Short mmCIF file of C-alpha atoms in Angstrom, two decimals:
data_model
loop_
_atom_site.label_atom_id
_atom_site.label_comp_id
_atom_site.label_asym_id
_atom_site.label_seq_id
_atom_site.Cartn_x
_atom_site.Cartn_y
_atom_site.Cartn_z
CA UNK O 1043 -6.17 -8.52 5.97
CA UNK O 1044 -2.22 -10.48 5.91
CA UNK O 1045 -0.26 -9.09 3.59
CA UNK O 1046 2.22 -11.37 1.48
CA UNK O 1047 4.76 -9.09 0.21
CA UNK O 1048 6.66 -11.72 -2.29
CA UNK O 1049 8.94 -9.07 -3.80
CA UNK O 1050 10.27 -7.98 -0.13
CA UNK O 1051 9.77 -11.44 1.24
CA UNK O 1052 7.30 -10.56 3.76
CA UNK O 1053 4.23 -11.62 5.42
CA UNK O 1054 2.62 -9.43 7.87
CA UNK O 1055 -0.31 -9.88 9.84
CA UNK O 1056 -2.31 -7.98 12.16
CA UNK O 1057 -3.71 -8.51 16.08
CA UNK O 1058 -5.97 -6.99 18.44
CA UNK O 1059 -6.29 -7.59 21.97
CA UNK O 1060 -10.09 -6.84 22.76
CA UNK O 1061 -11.76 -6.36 26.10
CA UNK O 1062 -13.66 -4.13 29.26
CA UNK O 1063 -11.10 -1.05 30.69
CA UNK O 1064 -8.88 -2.67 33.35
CA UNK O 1065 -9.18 -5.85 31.80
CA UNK O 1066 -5.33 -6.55 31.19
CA UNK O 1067 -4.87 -5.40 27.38
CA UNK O 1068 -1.69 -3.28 27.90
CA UNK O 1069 -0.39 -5.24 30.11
CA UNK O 1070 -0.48 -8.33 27.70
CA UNK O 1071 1.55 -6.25 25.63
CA UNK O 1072 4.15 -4.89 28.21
CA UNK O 1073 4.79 -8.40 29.62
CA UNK O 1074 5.53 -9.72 25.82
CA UNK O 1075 7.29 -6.43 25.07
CA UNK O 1076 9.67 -7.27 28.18
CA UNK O 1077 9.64 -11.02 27.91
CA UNK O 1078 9.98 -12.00 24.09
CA UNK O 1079 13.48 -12.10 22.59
CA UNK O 1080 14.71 -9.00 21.72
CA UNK O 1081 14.74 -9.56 18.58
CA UNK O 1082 11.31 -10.65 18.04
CA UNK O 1083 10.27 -7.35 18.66
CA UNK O 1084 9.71 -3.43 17.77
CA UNK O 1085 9.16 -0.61 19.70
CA UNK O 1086 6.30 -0.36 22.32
CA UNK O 1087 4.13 2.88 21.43
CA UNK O 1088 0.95 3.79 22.88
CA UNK O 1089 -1.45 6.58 22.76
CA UNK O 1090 -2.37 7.07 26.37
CA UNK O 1091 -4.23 9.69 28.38
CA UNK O 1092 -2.28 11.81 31.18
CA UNK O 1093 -3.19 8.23 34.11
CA UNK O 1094 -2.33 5.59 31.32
CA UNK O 1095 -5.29 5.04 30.53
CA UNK O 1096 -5.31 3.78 26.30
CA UNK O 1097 -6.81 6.84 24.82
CA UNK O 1098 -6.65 5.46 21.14
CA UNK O 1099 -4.29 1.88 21.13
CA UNK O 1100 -1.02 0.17 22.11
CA UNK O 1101 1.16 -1.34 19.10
CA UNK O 1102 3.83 -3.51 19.34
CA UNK O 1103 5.36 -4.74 15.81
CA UNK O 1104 6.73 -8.77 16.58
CA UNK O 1105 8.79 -10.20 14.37
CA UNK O 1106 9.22 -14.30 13.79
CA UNK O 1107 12.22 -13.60 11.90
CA UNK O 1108 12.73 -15.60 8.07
CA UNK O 1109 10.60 -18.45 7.63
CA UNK O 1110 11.36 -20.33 4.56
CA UNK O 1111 12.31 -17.34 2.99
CA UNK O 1112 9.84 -14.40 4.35
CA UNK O 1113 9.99 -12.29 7.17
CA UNK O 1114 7.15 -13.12 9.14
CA UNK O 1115 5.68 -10.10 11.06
CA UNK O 1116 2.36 -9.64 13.78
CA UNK O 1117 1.57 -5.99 14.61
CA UNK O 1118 -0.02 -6.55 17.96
CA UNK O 1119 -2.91 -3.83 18.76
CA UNK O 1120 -4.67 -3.03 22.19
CA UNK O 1121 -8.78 -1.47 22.01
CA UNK O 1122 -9.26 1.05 24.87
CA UNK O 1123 -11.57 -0.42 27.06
CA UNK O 1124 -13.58 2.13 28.59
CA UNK O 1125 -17.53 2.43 27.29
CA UNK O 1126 -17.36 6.04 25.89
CA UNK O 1127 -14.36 4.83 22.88
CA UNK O 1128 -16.79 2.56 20.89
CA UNK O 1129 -16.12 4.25 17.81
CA UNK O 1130 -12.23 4.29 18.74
CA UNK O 1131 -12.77 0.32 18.97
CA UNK O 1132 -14.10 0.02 15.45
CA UNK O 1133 -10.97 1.78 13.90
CA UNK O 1134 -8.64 -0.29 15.84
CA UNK O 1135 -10.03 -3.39 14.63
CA UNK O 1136 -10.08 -2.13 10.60
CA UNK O 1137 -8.34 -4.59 8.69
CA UNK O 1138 -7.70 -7.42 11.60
CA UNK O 1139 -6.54 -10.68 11.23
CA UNK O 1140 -6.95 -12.58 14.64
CA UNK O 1141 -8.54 -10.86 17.70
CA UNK O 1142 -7.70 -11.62 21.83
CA UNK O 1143 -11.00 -11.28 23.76
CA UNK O 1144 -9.25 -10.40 27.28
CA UNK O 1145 -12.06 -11.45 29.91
CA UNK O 1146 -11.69 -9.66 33.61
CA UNK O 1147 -11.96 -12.55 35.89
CA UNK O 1148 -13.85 -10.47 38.87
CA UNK O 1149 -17.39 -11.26 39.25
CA UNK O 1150 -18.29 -7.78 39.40
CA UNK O 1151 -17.35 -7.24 35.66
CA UNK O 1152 -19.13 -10.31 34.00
CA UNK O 1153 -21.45 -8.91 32.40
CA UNK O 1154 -19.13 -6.20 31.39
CA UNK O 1155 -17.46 -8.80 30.02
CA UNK O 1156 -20.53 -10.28 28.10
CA UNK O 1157 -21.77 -6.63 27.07
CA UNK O 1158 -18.64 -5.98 25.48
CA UNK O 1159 -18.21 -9.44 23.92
CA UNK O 1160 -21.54 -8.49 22.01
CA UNK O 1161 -20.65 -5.31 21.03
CA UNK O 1162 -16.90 -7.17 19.62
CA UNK O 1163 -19.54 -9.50 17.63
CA UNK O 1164 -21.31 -6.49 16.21
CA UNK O 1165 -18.10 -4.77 15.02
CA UNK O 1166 -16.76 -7.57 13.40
CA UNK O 1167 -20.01 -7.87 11.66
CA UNK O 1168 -20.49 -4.95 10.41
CA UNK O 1169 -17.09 -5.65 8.47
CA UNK O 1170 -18.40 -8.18 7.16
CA UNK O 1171 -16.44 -11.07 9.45
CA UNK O 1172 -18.29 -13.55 11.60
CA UNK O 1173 -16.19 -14.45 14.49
CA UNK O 1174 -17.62 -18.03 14.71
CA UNK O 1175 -15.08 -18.49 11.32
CA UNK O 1176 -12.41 -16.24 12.37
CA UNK O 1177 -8.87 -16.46 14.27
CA UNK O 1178 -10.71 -15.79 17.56
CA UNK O 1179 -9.07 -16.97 21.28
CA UNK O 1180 -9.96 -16.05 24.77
CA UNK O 1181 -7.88 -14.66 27.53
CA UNK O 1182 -9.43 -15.23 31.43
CA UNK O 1183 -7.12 -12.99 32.87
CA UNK O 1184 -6.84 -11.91 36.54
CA UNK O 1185 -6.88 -15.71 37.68
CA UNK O 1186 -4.89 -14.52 41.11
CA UNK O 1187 -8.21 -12.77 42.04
CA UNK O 1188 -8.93 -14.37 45.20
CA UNK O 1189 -12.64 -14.07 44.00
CA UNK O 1190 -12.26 -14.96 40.57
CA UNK O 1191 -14.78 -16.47 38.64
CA UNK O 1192 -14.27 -19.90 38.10
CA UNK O 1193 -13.49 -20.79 34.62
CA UNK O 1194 -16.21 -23.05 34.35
CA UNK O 1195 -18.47 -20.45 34.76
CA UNK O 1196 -16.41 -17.55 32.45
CA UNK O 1197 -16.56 -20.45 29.73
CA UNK O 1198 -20.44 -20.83 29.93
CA UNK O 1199 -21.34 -17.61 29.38
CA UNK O 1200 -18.47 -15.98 27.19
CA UNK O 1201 -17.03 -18.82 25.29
CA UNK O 1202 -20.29 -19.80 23.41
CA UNK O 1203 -18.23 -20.79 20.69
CA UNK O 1204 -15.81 -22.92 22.46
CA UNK O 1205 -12.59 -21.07 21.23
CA UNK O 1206 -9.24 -21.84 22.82
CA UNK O 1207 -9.11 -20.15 26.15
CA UNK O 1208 -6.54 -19.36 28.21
CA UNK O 1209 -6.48 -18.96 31.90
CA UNK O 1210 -4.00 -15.82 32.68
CA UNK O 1211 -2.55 -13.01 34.93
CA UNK O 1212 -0.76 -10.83 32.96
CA UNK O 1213 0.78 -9.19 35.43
CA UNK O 1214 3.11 -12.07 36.08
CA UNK O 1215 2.78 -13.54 32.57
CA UNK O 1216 0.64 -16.89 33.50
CA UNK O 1217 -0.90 -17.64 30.36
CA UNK O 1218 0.15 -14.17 27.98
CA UNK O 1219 2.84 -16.09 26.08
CA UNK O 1220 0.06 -19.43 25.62
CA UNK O 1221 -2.66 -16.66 24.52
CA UNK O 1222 -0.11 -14.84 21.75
CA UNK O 1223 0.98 -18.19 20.80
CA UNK O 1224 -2.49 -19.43 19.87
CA UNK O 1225 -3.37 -16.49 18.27
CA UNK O 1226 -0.78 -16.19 16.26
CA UNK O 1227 -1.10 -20.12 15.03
CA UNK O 1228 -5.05 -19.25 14.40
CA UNK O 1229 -3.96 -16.43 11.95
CA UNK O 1230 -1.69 -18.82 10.14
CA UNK O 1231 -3.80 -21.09 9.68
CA UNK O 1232 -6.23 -19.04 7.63
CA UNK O 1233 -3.49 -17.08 5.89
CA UNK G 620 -21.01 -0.45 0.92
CA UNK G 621 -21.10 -3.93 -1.12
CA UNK G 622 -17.83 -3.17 -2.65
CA UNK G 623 -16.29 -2.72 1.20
CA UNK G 624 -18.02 -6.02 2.04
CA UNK G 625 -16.43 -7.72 -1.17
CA UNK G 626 -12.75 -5.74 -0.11
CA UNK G 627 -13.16 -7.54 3.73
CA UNK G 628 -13.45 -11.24 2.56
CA UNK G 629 -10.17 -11.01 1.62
CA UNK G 630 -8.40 -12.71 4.39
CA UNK G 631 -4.83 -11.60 2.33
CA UNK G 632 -3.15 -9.62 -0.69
CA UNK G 633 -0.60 -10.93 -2.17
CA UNK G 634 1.69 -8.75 -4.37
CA UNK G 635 3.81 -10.33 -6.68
CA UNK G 636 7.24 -8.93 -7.88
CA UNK G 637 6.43 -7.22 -11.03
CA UNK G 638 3.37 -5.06 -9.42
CA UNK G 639 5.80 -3.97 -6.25
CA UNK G 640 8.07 -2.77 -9.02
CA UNK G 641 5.06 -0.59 -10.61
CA UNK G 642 3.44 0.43 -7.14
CA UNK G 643 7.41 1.63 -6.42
CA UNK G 644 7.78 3.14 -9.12
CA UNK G 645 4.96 5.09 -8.82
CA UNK G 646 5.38 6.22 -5.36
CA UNK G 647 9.23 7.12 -6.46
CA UNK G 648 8.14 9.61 -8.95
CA UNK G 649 5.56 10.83 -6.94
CA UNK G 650 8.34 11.58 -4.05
CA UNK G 651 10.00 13.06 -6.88
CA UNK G 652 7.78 15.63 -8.35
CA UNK G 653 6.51 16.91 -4.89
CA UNK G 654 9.98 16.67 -3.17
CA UNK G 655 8.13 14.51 -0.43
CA UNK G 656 10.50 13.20 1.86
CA UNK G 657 8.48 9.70 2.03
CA UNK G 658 5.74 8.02 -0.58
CA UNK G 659 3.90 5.49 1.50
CA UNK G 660 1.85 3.21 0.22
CA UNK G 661 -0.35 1.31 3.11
CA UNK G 662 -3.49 -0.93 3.58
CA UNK G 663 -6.35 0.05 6.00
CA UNK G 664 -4.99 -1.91 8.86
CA UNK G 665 -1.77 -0.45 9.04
CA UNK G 666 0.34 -2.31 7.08
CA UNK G 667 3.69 -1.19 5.31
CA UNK G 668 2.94 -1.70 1.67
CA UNK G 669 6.27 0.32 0.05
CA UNK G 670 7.97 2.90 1.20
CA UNK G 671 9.60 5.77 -0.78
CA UNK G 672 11.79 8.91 -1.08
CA UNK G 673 14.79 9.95 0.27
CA UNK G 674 13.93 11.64 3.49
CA UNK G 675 15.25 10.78 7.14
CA UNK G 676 15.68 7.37 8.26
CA UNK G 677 12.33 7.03 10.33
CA UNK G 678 10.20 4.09 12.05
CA UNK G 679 8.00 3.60 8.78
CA UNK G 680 6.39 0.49 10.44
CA UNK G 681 5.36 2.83 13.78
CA UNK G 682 4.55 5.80 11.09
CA UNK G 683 2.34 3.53 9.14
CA UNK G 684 0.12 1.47 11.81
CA UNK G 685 -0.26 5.30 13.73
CA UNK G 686 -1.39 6.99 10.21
CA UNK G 687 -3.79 4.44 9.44
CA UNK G 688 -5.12 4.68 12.60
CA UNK G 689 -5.63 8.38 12.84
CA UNK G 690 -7.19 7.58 9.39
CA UNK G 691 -9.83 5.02 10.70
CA UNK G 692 -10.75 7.20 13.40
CA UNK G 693 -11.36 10.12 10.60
CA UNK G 694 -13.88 7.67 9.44
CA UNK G 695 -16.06 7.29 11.96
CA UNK G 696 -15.47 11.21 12.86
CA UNK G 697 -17.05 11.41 9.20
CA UNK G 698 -19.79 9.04 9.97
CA UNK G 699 -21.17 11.46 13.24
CA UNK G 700 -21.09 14.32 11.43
CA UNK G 701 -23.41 12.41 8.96
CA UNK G 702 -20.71 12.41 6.32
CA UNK G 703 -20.07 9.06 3.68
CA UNK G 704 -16.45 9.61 4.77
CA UNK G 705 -13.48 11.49 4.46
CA UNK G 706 -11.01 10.51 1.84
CA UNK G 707 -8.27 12.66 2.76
CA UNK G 708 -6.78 14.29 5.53
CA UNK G 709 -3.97 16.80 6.42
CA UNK G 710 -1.55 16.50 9.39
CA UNK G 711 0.39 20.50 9.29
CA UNK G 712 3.41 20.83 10.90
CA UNK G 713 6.36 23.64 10.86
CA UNK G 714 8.23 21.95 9.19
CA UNK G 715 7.03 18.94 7.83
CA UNK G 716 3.12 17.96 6.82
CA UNK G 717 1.21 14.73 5.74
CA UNK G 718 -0.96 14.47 3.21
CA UNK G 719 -2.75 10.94 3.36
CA UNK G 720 -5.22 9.96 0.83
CA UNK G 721 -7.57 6.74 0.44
CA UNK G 722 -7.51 4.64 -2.70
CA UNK G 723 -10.65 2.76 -3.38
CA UNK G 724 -11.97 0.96 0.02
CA UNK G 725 -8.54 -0.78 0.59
CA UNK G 726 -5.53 1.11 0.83
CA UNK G 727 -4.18 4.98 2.14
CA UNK G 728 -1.39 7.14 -0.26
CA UNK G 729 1.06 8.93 2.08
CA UNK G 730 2.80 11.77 1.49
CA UNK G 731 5.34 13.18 3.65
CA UNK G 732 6.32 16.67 3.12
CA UNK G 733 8.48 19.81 3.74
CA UNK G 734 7.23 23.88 3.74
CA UNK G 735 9.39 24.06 0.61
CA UNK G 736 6.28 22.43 -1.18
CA UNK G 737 3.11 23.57 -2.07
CA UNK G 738 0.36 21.32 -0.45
CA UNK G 739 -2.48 22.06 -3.76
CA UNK G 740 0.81 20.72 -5.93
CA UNK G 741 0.44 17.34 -3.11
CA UNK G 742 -3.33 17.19 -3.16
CA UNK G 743 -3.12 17.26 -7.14
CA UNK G 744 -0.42 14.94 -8.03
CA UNK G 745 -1.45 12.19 -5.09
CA UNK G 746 -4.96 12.23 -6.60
CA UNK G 747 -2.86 11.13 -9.88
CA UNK G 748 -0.59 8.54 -8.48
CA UNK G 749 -3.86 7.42 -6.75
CA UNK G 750 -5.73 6.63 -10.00
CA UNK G 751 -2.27 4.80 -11.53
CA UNK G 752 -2.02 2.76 -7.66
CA UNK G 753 -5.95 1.79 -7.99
CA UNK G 754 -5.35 0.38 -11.28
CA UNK G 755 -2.00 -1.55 -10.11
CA UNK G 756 -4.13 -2.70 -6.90
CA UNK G 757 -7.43 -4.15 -8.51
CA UNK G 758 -4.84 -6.13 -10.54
CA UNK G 759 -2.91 -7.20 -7.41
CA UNK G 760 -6.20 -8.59 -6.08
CA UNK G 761 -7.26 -10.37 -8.44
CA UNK G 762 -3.59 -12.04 -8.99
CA UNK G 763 -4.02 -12.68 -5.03
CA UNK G 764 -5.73 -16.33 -5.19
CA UNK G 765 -3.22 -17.86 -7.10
CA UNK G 766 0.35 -16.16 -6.16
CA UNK G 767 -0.85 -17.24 -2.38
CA UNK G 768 -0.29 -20.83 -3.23
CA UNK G 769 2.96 -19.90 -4.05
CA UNK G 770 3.88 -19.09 -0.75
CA UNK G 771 1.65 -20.62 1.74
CA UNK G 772 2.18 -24.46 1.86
CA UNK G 773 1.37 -26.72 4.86
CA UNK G 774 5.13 -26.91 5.26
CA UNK G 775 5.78 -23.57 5.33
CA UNK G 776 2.67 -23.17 8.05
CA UNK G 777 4.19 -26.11 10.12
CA UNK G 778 7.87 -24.28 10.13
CA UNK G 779 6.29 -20.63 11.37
CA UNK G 780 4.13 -22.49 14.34
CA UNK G 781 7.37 -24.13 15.50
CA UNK G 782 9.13 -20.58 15.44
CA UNK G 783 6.25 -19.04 17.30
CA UNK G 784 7.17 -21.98 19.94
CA UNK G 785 10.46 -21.30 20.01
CA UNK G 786 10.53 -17.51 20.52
CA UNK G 787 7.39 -17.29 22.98
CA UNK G 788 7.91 -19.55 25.09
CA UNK G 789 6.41 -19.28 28.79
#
């Protein structure tokens, strides 16, 4: 849920970057942490186990600056992906505003992809959101795979509802910035 | 359960000037009479309501999106142990502790504390700023509809999607 603070002038707004475990989450989030403007950015935290692997989430406040008088702000959160962190998942997304499916592009996790598409779809229900009406994009990320999935073929069977999609390695920043900008814009537009 | 459904079609909350006064000024004497170093006042997802007290300069903005957080996940601890939930929980430290309460469905009550107080004397007068912040906050939502269009016009949509372009730009 955005808040509009009108006595402090500000409007902030909340992200998560959804997806399977080695999908490309974090790294989303590193490359804009590195990339962005200083400015338009907080500190990078993340609750990690001892190999980097998310344990709880990443967070990265961004910050647009004053529009028209308010401080525009996105607090950016990463899901861990593995399986076993469902219930971690459904905490994360508490109170979201726009949410970044992050697709692995390797054929051997499609229907990890789809599985956990579904269960995204099921958490957003139970709070009461469907994500055919919500600020919802798509992220194929890993597109340097030399046996990536074509996008045709990610767009068949995970876009169903024909969201903006993004192709994207986030390794080397191909498509993060066009994914965060879209999101964002989605989130606006609702506000 | 219906009254959390009800709480999540809220796509925003606005609050206007005169409630952030009376949500601050409740937090402020709450800081006060428990010598908490910080009164926070957040929503669910994280988000920096008002901030009070007197105690070190800190990254409220980091504090609040990791206490809501450990909060959330408390819920669903709550919900495998067969639980409803758990409205409150206690973070103890040497020197410092955090007592973090939930008001209504919506929002969490912070309080950030030294070993100099008492936490029964936090548990007892956050349960009373939390009654006085419930009342301020049903008020706030229902104000929400209207104060939005305040704020939100196409123009000021079509000025934030040109600064988005502008900052992230490939």
């Amino acid at each position: 849920m955005a808040l509009i603070n009108v006595a402090n002038r500000e409007i902030q707004c909340k992200i998560v970057y959804y997806g399977t475990g080695f999908c490309g989450k974090t790294t989303n989030l590193h490359y804009i942490y590195g990339h962005a403007p200083a400015r338009a950015h907080g500190a990078m935290r993340s609750i990690a186990t001892e190999n980097e692997r998310t344990l709880f989430f990443d967070f990265l406040p961004i910050d647009l600056g004053t529009v028209h008088g308010f401080r525009v702000q996105f607090a950016l959160y990463t899901v861990p992906g593995q399986v076993l962190y469902e219930r971690t998942r459904v905490a994360v997304l508490n109170g979201v505003d726009g949410v970044v499916f992050v697709a692995d592009s390797s054929p051997e996790k499609l229907e990890e992809n789809f599985q956990n598409l579904i269960e995204l779809e099921t958490n957003m229900r139970r709070m009461g959101k469907d994500l055919g009406s919500f600020p919802f994009v798509m992220q194929w990320n890993k597109r340097d795979l030399p046996n990536a999935v074509p996008v045709a073929t990610l767009d068949r069977y995970l876009n169903r509802r024909h969201v903006p999609a993004f192709p994207a390695c986030a390794t080397t920043g191909e498509g993060v910035f066009a994914t965060l900008r879209a999101i964002c814009k989605a989130v606006m537009a609702v506000l | 359960m219906s009254g959390e459904s009800d709480m999540e079609q809220l796509t925003n909350l606005v609050v206007a000037e005169g409630e952030l006064t009376n949500i601050a000024r409740t937090l402020g004497r709450l800081a006060l009479d428990t010598n908490a170093g910080h009164t926070l006042l957040l929503d669910k997802s994280g988000q920096l309501i008002s901030a009070q007290g007197s105690g070190p300069q800190r990254d409220l903005i980091a504090l609040g999106a990791l206490l809501a957080g450990a909060f959330s996940s408390s819920r669903q601890v709550a919900e495998i142990l067969g639980e409803r939930d758990f409205r409150a929980i206690y973070q103890q430290g040497a020197y410092e502790s955090i007592y973090t309460l939930m008001i209504g469905e919506q929002w969490l009550l912070v309080v950030v504390f030294d070993k100099q107080t008492h936490v029964g004397l936090v548990k007892v007068l956050a349960r009373k700023a939390s009654e006085e912040l419930e009342r301020i906050l049903q008020r706030v939502r229902q104000g929400s509809a209207q104060a939005r269009e305040q704020v939100v016009s196409v123009q000021f949509r079509d000025s934030v999607s040109n600064t988005i372009d502008l900052l992230f730009q490939d």
